[in-house]
Tab-separated table of C-alpha atoms in Angstrom:
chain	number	residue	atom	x	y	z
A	1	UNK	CA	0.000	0.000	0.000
A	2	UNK	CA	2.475	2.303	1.058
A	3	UNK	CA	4.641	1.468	-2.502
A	4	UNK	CA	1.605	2.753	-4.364
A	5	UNK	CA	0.980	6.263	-2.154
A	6	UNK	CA	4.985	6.899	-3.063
A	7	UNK	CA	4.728	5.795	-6.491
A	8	UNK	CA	1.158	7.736	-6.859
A	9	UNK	CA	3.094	10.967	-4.877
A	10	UNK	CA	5.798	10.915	-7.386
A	11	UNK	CA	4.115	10.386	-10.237
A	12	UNK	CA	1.952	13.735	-9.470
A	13	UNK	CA	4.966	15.763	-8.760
A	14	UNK	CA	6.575	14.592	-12.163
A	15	UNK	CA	3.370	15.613	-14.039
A	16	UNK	CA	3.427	19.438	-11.987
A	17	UNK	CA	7.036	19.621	-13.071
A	18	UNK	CA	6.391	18.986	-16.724
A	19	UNK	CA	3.653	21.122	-16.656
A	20	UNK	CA	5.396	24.126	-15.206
A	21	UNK	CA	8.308	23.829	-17.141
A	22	UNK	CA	9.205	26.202	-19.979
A	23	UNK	CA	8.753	23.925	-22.785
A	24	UNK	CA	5.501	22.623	-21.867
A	25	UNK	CA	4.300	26.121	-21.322
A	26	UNK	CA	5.595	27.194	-25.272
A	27	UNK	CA	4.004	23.764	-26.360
A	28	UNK	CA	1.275	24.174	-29.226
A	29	UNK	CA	-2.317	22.466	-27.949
A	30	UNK	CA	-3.935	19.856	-29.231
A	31	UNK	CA	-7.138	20.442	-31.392
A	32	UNK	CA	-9.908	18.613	-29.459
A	33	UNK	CA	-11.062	15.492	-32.032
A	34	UNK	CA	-14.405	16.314	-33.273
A	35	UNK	CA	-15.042	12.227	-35.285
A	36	UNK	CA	-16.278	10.156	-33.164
A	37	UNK	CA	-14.760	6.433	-34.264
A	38	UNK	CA	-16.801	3.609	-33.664
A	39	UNK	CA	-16.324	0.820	-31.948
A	40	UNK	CA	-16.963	-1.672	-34.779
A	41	UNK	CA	-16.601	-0.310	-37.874
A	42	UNK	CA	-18.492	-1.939	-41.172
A	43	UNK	CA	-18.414	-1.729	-44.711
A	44	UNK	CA	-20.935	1.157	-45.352
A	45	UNK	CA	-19.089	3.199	-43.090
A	46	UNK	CA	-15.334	3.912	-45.061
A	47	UNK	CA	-15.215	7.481	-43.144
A	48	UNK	CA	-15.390	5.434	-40.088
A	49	UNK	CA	-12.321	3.791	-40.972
A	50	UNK	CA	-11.059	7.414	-42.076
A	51	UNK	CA	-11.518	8.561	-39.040
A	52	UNK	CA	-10.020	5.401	-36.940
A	53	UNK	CA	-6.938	5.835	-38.674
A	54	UNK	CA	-6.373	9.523	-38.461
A	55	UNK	CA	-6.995	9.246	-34.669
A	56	UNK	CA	-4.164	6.142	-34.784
A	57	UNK	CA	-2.212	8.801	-35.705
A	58	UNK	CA	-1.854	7.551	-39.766
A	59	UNK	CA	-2.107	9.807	-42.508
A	60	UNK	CA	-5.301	8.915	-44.161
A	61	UNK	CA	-7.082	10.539	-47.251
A	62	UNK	CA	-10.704	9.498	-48.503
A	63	UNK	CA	-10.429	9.600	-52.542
A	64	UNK	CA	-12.583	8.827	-55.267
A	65	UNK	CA	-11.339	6.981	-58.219
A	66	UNK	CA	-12.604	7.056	-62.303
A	67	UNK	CA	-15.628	4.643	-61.728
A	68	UNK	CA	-16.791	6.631	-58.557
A	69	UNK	CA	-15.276	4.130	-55.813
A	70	UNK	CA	-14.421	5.472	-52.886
A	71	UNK	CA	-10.836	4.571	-51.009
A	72	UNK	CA	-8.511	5.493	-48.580
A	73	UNK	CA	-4.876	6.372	-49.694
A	74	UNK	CA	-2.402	6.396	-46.519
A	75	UNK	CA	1.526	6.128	-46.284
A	76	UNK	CA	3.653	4.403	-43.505
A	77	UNK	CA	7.610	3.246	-43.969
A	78	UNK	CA	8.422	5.532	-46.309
A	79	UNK	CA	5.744	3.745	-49.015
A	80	UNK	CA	2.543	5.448	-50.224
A	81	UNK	CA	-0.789	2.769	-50.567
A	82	UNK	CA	-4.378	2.576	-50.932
A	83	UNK	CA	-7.159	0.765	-49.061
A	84	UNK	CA	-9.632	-0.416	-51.586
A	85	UNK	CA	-13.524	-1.197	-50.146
A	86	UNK	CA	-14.477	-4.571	-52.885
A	87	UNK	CA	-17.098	-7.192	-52.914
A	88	UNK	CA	-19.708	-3.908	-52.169
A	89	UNK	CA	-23.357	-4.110	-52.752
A	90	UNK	CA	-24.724	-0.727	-52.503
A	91	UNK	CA	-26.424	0.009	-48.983
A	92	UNK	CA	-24.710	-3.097	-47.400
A	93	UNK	CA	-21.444	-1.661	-47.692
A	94	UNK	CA	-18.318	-3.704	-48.760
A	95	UNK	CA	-17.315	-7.099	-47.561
A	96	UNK	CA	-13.628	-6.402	-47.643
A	97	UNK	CA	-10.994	-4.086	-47.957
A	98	UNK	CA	-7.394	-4.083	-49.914
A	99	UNK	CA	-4.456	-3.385	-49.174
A	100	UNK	CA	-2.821	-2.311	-51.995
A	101	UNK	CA	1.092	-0.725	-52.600
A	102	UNK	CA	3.198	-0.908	-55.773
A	103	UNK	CA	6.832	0.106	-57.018
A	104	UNK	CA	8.073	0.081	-61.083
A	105	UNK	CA	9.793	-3.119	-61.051
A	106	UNK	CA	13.366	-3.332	-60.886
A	107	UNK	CA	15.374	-5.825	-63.370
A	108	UNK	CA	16.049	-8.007	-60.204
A	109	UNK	CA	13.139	-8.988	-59.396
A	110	UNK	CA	11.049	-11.587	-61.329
A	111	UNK	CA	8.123	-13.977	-60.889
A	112	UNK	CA	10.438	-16.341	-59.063
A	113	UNK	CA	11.172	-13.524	-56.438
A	114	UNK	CA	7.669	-12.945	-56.020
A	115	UNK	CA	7.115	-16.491	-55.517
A	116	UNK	CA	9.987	-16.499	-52.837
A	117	UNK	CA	8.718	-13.738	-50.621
A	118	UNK	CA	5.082	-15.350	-50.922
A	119	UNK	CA	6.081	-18.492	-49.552
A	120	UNK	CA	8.123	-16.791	-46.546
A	121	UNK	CA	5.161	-14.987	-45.509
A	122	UNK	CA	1.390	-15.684	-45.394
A	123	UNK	CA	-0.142	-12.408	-44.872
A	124	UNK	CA	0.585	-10.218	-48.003
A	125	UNK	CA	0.747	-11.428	-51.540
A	126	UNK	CA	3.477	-10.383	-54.277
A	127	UNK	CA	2.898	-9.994	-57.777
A	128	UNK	CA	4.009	-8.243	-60.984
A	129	UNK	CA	1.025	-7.250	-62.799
A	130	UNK	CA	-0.167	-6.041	-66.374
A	131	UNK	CA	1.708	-2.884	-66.136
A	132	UNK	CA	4.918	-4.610	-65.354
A	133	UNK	CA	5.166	-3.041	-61.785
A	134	UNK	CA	5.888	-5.052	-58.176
A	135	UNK	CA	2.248	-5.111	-56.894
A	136	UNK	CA	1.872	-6.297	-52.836
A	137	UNK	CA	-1.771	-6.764	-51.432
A	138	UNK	CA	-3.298	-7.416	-48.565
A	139	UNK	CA	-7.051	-8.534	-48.106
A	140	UNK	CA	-9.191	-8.074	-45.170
A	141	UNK	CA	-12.585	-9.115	-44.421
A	142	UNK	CA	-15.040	-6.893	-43.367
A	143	UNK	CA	-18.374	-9.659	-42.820
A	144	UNK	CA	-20.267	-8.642	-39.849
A	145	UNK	CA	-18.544	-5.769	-39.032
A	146	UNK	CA	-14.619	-5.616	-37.172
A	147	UNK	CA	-14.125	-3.661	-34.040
A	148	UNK	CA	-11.712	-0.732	-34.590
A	149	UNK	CA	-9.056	-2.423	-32.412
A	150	UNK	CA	-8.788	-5.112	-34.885
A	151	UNK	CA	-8.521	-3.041	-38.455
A	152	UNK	CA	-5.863	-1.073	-36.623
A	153	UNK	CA	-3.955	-4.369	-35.399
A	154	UNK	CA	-4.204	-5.335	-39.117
A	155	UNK	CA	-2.983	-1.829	-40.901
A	156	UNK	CA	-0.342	-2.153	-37.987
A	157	UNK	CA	0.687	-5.661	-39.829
A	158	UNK	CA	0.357	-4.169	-43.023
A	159	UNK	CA	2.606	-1.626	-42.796
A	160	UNK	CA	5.537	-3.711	-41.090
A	161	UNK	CA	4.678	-6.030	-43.866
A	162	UNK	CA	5.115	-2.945	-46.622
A	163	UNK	CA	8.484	-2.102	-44.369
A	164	UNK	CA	9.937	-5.875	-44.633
A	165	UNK	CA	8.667	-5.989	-48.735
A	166	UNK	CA	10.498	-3.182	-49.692
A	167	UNK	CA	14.144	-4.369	-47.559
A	168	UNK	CA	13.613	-7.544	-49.554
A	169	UNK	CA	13.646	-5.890	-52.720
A	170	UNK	CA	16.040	-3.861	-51.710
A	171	UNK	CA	18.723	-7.094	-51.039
A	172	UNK	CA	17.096	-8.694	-54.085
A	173	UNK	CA	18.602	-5.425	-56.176
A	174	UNK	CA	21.654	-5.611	-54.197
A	175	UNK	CA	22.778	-9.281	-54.723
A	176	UNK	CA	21.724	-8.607	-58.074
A	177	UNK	CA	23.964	-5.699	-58.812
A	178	UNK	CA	26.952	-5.663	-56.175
A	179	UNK	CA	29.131	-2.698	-56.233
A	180	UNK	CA	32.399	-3.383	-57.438
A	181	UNK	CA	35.134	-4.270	-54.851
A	182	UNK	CA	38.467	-3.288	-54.961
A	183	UNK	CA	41.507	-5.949	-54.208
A	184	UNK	CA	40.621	-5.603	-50.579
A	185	UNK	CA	37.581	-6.689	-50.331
A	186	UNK	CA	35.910	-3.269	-49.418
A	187	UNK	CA	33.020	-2.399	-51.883
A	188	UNK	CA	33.325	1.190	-53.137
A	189	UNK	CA	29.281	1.606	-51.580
A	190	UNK	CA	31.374	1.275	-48.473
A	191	UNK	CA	34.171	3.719	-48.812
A	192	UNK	CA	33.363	6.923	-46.847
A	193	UNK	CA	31.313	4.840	-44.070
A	194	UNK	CA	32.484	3.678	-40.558
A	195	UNK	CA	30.710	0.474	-37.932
């Protein structure tokens, strides 16, 4: 008892502290969040899931495309992607959302990468599609509704997944194009760099 009554008295005198110090006085406030998200979010809601991810913290952007479908384009490890609402029947909303990033497709990487990263990982799919560019996707489903908690644990996979696609295509275009070394063994990439 008495462990929590010190650990309760110190915690309030660290919070006056920060509060009366200099930096949190010159601190910019917070706009007060005026969505309120959900907790289960559905298929004929998509600025429900808007609005879940820009209170995660996540840039997201409702956009329309050519054919009038709505989606949500977001970024996260340095790669731009789009969350696609499919299987939709009008007032019923959609049954699922993709996932959906892509990146011109370097000379390293063929359908036998693809098929390399897809069997080393079962959540996100690698292609190279009609255009010739590295597609990776991600499907969802959306049947019955999903609790905000859970879309968020899922865009939380999708993005490490996004993160870990692009360092394998990055050691895919590596081993495929070394930079030269000299006699020694050091690769001119390296010269200039210390660790």
């Amino acid at each position: 008892m008495i462990a929590r009554i010190l650990l309760a008295t110190a915690a309030a005198t660290a919070l006056a502290s920060a509060a009366t110090s200099p930096a949190m006085a010159a601190a910019p406030k917070v706009a007060a969040k005026t969505a309120e998200i959900p907790a289960t979010l559905d298929g004929g809601d998509i600025d429900g899931f808007v609005a879940a991810l820009q209170d995660a913290g996540y840039r997201a952007k409702l956009k329309i495309d050519d054919d009038g479908d709505r989606y949500i384009e977001s970024a996260a490890s340095g790669s731009s992607f789009t969350i696609h609402f499919i299987d939709c029947e009008g007032e019923a909303g959609c049954k699922s959302v993709r996932f959906l990033a892509w990146w011109p497709k370097p000379d390293a990487l063929n359908i036998a990468t693809m098929n390399e990263w897809n069997d080393g990982y079962r959540m996100a799919r690698a292609t190279i599609d009609s255009d010739n560019d590295i597609v990776l996707d991600y499907y969802h489903s959306l049947v019955g509704g999903v609790t905000t908690a859970n879309f968020l644990d899922n865009f939380d996979w999708w993005t490490i997944l996004v993160a870990d696609f692009r360092g394998f295509m990055d050691d895919k275009k590596a081993s495929a194009d070394p930079a030269k070394a000299d006699v020694k063994g050091v690769s001119t990439a390296d010269e200039g760099t210390s660790g």
